[in-house]
Amino acid sequence: MTLRLSLSWRDARAPVLQRKHGGGQSKAGPGAVVGRSRVSGKARRPAQEAGLKRANFGDGPGLPTLLLLPQLLILLFFFFIPALRALTQSVLLSDPFGTTVQFVWFDNFKTLFASSEYRQSIAVTFWFTVAQNVLTLGSALVLAFATDRIVRGRSVYRTIILLPYAIAPAIAGILWAFLFNPAVGPLAQMLHRLGIAWDPNLNPNDALILVTLAASWKHICYDYIFLVVGLLAVPVSLMEAAAVDGAGPIRRFVSIALPMLGPTIFFLTVMNFIYGFFETFAIIDAVTKGGPAGATNILVYKVFVDGFVNLDLGSSAAQSVLLMSFALICTLLQFRYFDRKVNYGV
């Protein structure tokens, strides 16, 4: 801004200064100055745009459409068509074989909300999702802080933490079911020696704790990756200045690094809710199968049981529509009330 103003001032005042000193009109008059500025501007423009890259797909929409076609087909066949089919099936009542179909409007939804079993499933899903979100995010923050403090063997430490991410959810569920099996599980035997009557096959609270631990352990790696990358973006100068002022490692992490991780934590909170709603089916199926007495029968597992076991297709479709609606409402509420508290500045 300063450079432009100085050049403009020189262009406007140069003829006046020359006449004031008695000199004639210079060969390089105002027009020449303006010409030189135009030429220099044209000369600078290619230099400024030298690092930019432009993609030219031609005049028509043919090539861009062809490049987007694979992704559009995946969305069409695996998202839009199933979603439309679920919306259609949710207002229909049919027998298990689909021979007779009856249009019932919103009776499937009314039956669901009148069912105490479905209301219990909503409550279980809510507490399970909140618990695994808090446990996953808290554990990942502790591990990311510990990684940031390690000097030697940091890569080995990160590799060990990331190993559970390569394990399938069903395998993770079987592993935790074995560890806490009341008959042969080593961790269950330790709890029995401590006087804790651990039995997830009979105690609903024990079963809910077990699936929450298994789901959190499986998802900690995902949160850990983002938090470690976020810590790398924290300016070292701020941490060093706080250390000079006498702040300890924990104080520096809580007062400086944690506020700067606000956008990352907000993103992970939303993703953890989506994970709890949709991606924990295999863990529930491998560990408790929704029991005991429906204590771990979360919404996504109830959709499967009613649709593929009980063959109640209309109710299962209505539950899938409600599940998507609940996930969308929770995400919108998080953006509405928590996003404004996140500081995106550095």
Coordinates of C-alpha atoms in Angstrom, one line a residue:
M1 CA 0.0 0.0 0.0
T2 CA 2.8 2.4 0.9
L3 CA 4.7 1.7 -2.3
R4 CA 1.7 2.4 -4.5
L5 CA 1.0 5.7 -2.8
S6 CA 4.6 6.9 -3.2
L7 CA 4.6 6.0 -6.9
S8 CA 1.3 7.9 -7.5
W9 CA 2.6 10.9 -5.7
R10 CA 5.8 11.0 -7.9
D11 CA 3.7 10.6 -11.1
A12 CA 1.5 13.5 -10.2
R13 CA 4.1 15.9 -8.9
A14 CA 7.0 15.3 -11.2
P15 CA 6.0 17.9 -13.9
V16 CA 5.4 20.5 -11.2
L17 CA 8.8 20.0 -9.7
Q18 CA 10.5 20.2 -13.1
R19 CA 8.7 23.5 -14.0
K20 CA 9.6 24.9 -10.6
H21 CA 13.3 24.4 -11.1
G22 CA 13.1 26.0 -14.6
G23 CA 13.7 22.9 -16.5
G24 CA 11.8 22.2 -19.7
Q25 CA 9.5 19.4 -20.2
S26 CA 11.6 16.3 -20.0
K27 CA 11.5 13.7 -22.7
A28 CA 10.3 11.2 -20.1
G29 CA 7.2 13.2 -19.3
P30 CA 4.0 12.1 -17.5
G31 CA 2.9 9.9 -20.4
A32 CA 6.2 8.1 -20.3
V33 CA 6.0 7.6 -16.6
V34 CA 2.5 6.2 -16.9
G35 CA 3.7 4.1 -19.8
R36 CA 6.6 2.7 -17.8
S37 CA 4.2 1.9 -14.9
R38 CA 1.9 0.1 -17.3
V39 CA 4.8 -1.8 -18.9
S40 CA 6.2 -2.7 -15.4
G41 CA 2.7 -3.8 -14.4
K42 CA 2.4 -6.1 -17.4
A43 CA 5.9 -7.4 -16.7
R44 CA 5.1 -8.1 -13.1
R45 CA 1.8 -9.9 -13.8
P46 CA 3.4 -13.0 -15.4
A47 CA 5.9 -13.2 -12.5
Q48 CA 3.1 -13.1 -9.9
E49 CA 1.1 -15.7 -11.7
A50 CA 4.0 -17.9 -12.5
G51 CA 3.3 -20.3 -9.6
L52 CA -0.4 -20.7 -10.3
K53 CA -1.7 -23.7 -12.2
R54 CA -4.8 -23.7 -14.2
A55 CA -6.7 -26.8 -15.3
N56 CA -8.4 -26.5 -18.6
F57 CA -11.2 -29.1 -19.3
G58 CA -12.4 -27.6 -22.5
D59 CA -15.5 -25.6 -23.2
G60 CA -18.1 -28.2 -22.7
P61 CA -19.1 -30.2 -19.6
G62 CA -18.2 -33.6 -21.1
L63 CA -14.7 -34.2 -19.6
P64 CA -15.6 -32.9 -16.1
T65 CA -18.7 -35.0 -16.0
L66 CA -16.7 -38.1 -17.1
L67 CA -14.2 -37.5 -14.4
L68 CA -17.0 -37.2 -11.7
L69 CA -19.0 -40.1 -13.1
P70 CA -17.4 -42.9 -10.9
Q71 CA -18.1 -41.0 -7.7
L72 CA -21.5 -40.0 -8.8
L73 CA -22.4 -43.6 -9.6
I74 CA -21.2 -44.7 -6.1
L75 CA -23.3 -42.1 -4.5
L76 CA -26.3 -43.0 -6.6
F77 CA -26.2 -46.8 -6.0
F78 CA -25.0 -46.9 -2.4
F79 CA -26.6 -43.7 -1.0
F80 CA -29.4 -42.1 -2.9
I81 CA -31.2 -45.2 -4.1
P82 CA -31.0 -47.0 -0.7
A83 CA -32.1 -43.8 1.1
L84 CA -35.1 -43.4 -1.3
R85 CA -35.9 -47.1 -0.8
A86 CA -35.9 -46.7 3.0
L87 CA -38.1 -43.6 2.8
T88 CA -40.6 -45.5 0.6
Q89 CA -40.5 -48.7 2.8
S90 CA -41.0 -46.7 6.0
V91 CA -44.6 -45.9 5.0
L92 CA -45.4 -49.4 3.9
L93 CA -46.5 -52.5 5.7
S94 CA -45.5 -55.8 4.0
D95 CA -45.1 -59.5 4.9
P96 CA -41.6 -61.0 5.2
F97 CA -41.7 -62.2 1.6
G98 CA -43.0 -59.0 0.1
T99 CA -46.0 -60.6 -1.5
T100 CA -48.5 -58.2 0.0
V101 CA -47.8 -54.5 0.5
Q102 CA -50.1 -52.0 2.2
F103 CA -49.6 -48.2 2.4
V104 CA -50.0 -47.2 6.1
W105 CA -48.8 -43.6 6.1
F106 CA -47.0 -42.9 9.4
D107 CA -48.2 -45.9 11.4
N108 CA -44.8 -47.4 11.5
F109 CA -43.4 -44.3 13.2
K110 CA -46.3 -44.1 15.6
T111 CA -45.8 -47.7 16.6
L112 CA -42.1 -47.1 17.2
F113 CA -42.6 -44.1 19.5
A114 CA -45.3 -46.0 21.4
S115 CA -42.9 -48.9 22.0
S116 CA -41.1 -48.8 25.3
E117 CA -38.4 -51.1 23.8
Y118 CA -37.6 -48.4 21.1
R119 CA -37.6 -45.6 23.7
Q120 CA -35.1 -47.7 25.8
S121 CA -33.0 -48.2 22.7
I122 CA -32.9 -44.4 22.1
A123 CA -31.7 -43.8 25.7
V124 CA -29.1 -46.6 25.5
T125 CA -27.8 -45.1 22.3
F126 CA -27.5 -41.6 23.7
W127 CA -25.6 -42.6 26.9
F128 CA -23.4 -45.1 25.0
T129 CA -22.5 -42.4 22.3
V130 CA -21.8 -39.7 24.9
A131 CA -19.7 -42.1 27.1
Q132 CA -17.6 -43.4 24.2
N133 CA -17.1 -39.9 22.9
V134 CA -15.8 -38.6 26.2
L135 CA -13.6 -41.6 26.9
T136 CA -12.2 -41.7 23.3
L137 CA -11.4 -38.0 23.2
G138 CA -10.0 -37.8 26.7
S139 CA -7.7 -40.9 26.2
A140 CA -6.5 -39.6 22.8
L141 CA -5.7 -36.2 24.4
V142 CA -3.6 -37.9 27.1
L143 CA -1.8 -40.0 24.6
A144 CA -1.1 -37.1 22.3
F145 CA 0.2 -35.1 25.2
A146 CA 2.5 -38.0 26.2
T147 CA 3.7 -38.4 22.6
D148 CA 4.6 -34.7 22.5
R149 CA 6.7 -35.1 25.6
I150 CA 8.6 -38.1 24.4
V151 CA 12.0 -37.4 22.9
R152 CA 13.4 -40.9 22.1
G153 CA 11.4 -43.7 20.5
R154 CA 8.5 -41.4 19.5
S155 CA 7.9 -43.2 16.2
V156 CA 7.7 -46.6 18.0
Y157 CA 5.3 -45.1 20.5
R158 CA 3.1 -43.8 17.7
T159 CA 3.2 -47.1 15.8
I160 CA 2.0 -49.0 18.9
I161 CA -0.9 -46.6 19.5
L162 CA -2.0 -46.8 15.9
L163 CA -2.0 -50.6 15.8
P164 CA -5.7 -51.0 16.9
Y165 CA -6.8 -48.9 13.9
A166 CA -5.8 -51.8 11.6
I167 CA -8.0 -54.3 13.5
A168 CA -11.5 -55.0 12.2
P169 CA -14.3 -53.9 14.6
A170 CA -15.6 -57.5 14.9
I171 CA -12.1 -58.8 15.9
A172 CA -11.8 -56.0 18.4
G173 CA -15.2 -56.9 19.9
I174 CA -14.2 -60.6 20.2
L175 CA -10.9 -59.6 21.8
W176 CA -12.6 -57.6 24.5
A177 CA -15.3 -60.2 25.0
F178 CA -12.6 -62.8 25.7
L179 CA -10.6 -60.5 28.1
F180 CA -13.7 -59.7 30.2
N181 CA -15.4 -63.1 29.9
P182 CA -16.5 -64.0 33.5
A183 CA -15.4 -67.6 33.1
V184 CA -12.0 -67.5 31.4
G185 CA -11.2 -63.8 30.8
P186 CA -8.0 -62.7 32.6
L187 CA -9.2 -59.2 33.2
A188 CA -12.5 -60.5 34.5
Q189 CA -10.6 -62.8 36.9
M190 CA -8.7 -59.8 38.2
L191 CA -11.9 -58.0 38.9
H192 CA -13.3 -61.1 40.7
R193 CA -10.2 -61.1 43.0
L194 CA -10.8 -57.5 43.8
G195 CA -14.3 -58.4 45.0
I196 CA -16.2 -57.0 41.9
A197 CA -18.9 -59.4 40.7
W198 CA -18.3 -58.8 37.0
D199 CA -20.6 -60.5 34.6
P200 CA -21.7 -58.8 31.4
N201 CA -23.9 -61.7 30.5
L202 CA -26.2 -61.0 33.4
N203 CA -25.5 -57.4 34.5
P204 CA -26.8 -54.7 32.1
N205 CA -24.4 -52.1 33.5
D206 CA -21.4 -54.4 33.0
A207 CA -22.4 -55.1 29.4
L208 CA -22.8 -51.4 28.6
I209 CA -19.4 -50.6 30.2
L210 CA -17.8 -53.4 28.2
V211 CA -19.1 -52.3 24.8
T212 CA -18.2 -48.7 25.6
L213 CA -14.6 -49.7 26.4
A214 CA -14.3 -51.8 23.3
A215 CA -15.8 -49.1 21.0
S216 CA -13.5 -46.4 22.6
W217 CA -10.4 -48.5 22.3
K218 CA -11.1 -49.1 18.6
H219 CA -11.6 -45.4 17.9
I220 CA -8.9 -43.8 20.0
C221 CA -6.4 -44.2 17.1
Y222 CA -8.5 -42.0 14.8
D223 CA -8.7 -39.1 17.3
Y224 CA -5.0 -39.6 18.2
I225 CA -3.9 -39.0 14.6
F226 CA -5.7 -35.7 14.3
L227 CA -4.6 -34.5 17.8
V228 CA -1.0 -35.2 17.2
V229 CA -1.1 -33.3 13.9
G230 CA -2.9 -30.4 15.6
L231 CA -0.1 -30.3 18.3
L232 CA 2.5 -30.0 15.6
A233 CA 0.7 -26.8 14.4
V234 CA 1.0 -25.1 17.8
P235 CA 3.7 -22.4 17.6
V236 CA 6.9 -23.4 19.4
S237 CA 7.6 -19.8 20.3
L238 CA 4.5 -19.6 22.5
M239 CA 5.3 -22.8 24.3
E240 CA 8.9 -21.6 24.9
A241 CA 7.7 -18.2 26.1
A242 CA 5.4 -19.9 28.6
A243 CA 8.2 -22.2 29.8
V244 CA 10.4 -19.2 30.4
D245 CA 7.6 -17.6 32.4
G246 CA 7.6 -20.7 34.6
A247 CA 4.6 -22.7 33.3
G248 CA 4.9 -26.4 33.6
P249 CA 4.2 -28.9 30.8
I250 CA 0.6 -29.6 31.9
R251 CA -0.1 -25.9 32.3
R252 CA 1.3 -25.1 28.9
F253 CA -0.8 -27.9 27.3
V254 CA -4.0 -26.8 29.1
S255 CA -3.6 -23.1 28.7
I256 CA -2.0 -22.8 25.2
A257 CA -2.1 -26.0 23.2
L258 CA -5.7 -27.1 24.2
P259 CA -7.4 -23.8 23.1
M260 CA -5.6 -24.0 19.8
L261 CA -6.8 -27.5 19.3
G262 CA -10.4 -26.3 19.5
P263 CA -11.3 -26.8 15.8
T264 CA -9.8 -30.2 15.9
I265 CA -11.6 -31.2 19.0
F266 CA -14.9 -29.9 17.6
F267 CA -14.4 -31.9 14.4
L268 CA -13.5 -35.1 16.4
T269 CA -16.6 -34.6 18.6
V270 CA -18.9 -34.6 15.6
M271 CA -17.1 -37.6 14.1
N272 CA -17.2 -39.6 17.4
F273 CA -21.0 -39.1 17.5
I274 CA -21.3 -40.4 14.0
Y275 CA -19.1 -43.3 14.9
G276 CA -21.3 -44.1 17.9
F277 CA -24.5 -44.0 15.9
F278 CA -23.5 -46.0 12.8
E279 CA -20.1 -47.8 13.1
T280 CA -20.4 -49.8 16.3
F281 CA -22.7 -52.4 15.0
A282 CA -20.0 -55.1 14.6
I283 CA -18.7 -54.5 18.2
I284 CA -22.2 -54.8 19.7
D285 CA -22.9 -58.0 17.6
A286 CA -19.6 -59.6 18.6
V287 CA -19.7 -58.7 22.3
T288 CA -23.3 -58.7 23.6
K289 CA -25.7 -59.1 20.6
G290 CA -27.8 -56.3 22.2
G291 CA -28.2 -58.0 25.6
P292 CA -28.7 -58.6 28.3
A293 CA -32.4 -57.5 28.3
G294 CA -31.7 -54.9 25.6
A295 CA -29.1 -53.1 27.7
T296 CA -26.8 -52.7 24.7
N297 CA -29.4 -52.8 21.9
I298 CA -28.5 -49.4 20.3
L299 CA -30.5 -48.1 17.4
V300 CA -28.2 -49.3 14.6
Y301 CA -28.3 -52.9 16.0
K302 CA -32.1 -52.7 16.5
V303 CA -32.5 -51.8 12.8
F304 CA -30.6 -55.0 11.9
V305 CA -32.5 -57.2 14.3
D306 CA -36.0 -56.0 13.3
G307 CA -35.2 -56.0 9.6
F308 CA -33.1 -59.1 9.1
V309 CA -34.0 -61.3 12.1
N310 CA -37.6 -60.4 12.7
L311 CA -38.3 -59.5 9.1
D312 CA -40.3 -56.5 10.0
L313 CA -39.2 -54.5 6.9
G314 CA -41.5 -51.5 7.5
S315 CA -40.4 -50.9 11.1
S316 CA -36.8 -51.4 10.2
A317 CA -37.0 -48.8 7.4
A318 CA -38.7 -46.4 9.7
Q319 CA -36.0 -46.9 12.3
S320 CA -33.3 -46.2 9.8
V321 CA -35.0 -43.0 8.8
L322 CA -35.2 -41.9 12.4
L323 CA -31.6 -42.9 13.1
M324 CA -30.4 -40.7 10.2
S325 CA -32.6 -37.9 11.5
F326 CA -31.2 -38.2 15.1
A327 CA -27.7 -38.1 13.8
L328 CA -28.4 -35.1 11.6
I329 CA -30.1 -33.3 14.5
C330 CA -27.2 -34.0 16.9
T331 CA -24.7 -32.7 14.3
L332 CA -26.7 -29.5 13.7
L333 CA -27.0 -28.9 17.4
Q334 CA -23.3 -29.2 17.8
F335 CA -22.6 -26.8 15.0
R336 CA -25.3 -24.4 16.5
Y337 CA -24.2 -24.3 20.1
F338 CA -20.5 -25.4 20.1
D339 CA -19.0 -24.1 16.9
R340 CA -19.4 -20.5 18.0
K341 CA -17.2 -21.2 21.1
V342 CA -14.4 -22.6 18.9
N343 CA -11.5 -20.2 18.2
Y344 CA -10.2 -20.7 14.7
G345 CA -7.5 -18.1 15.0
V346 CA -3.9 -18.8 15.9

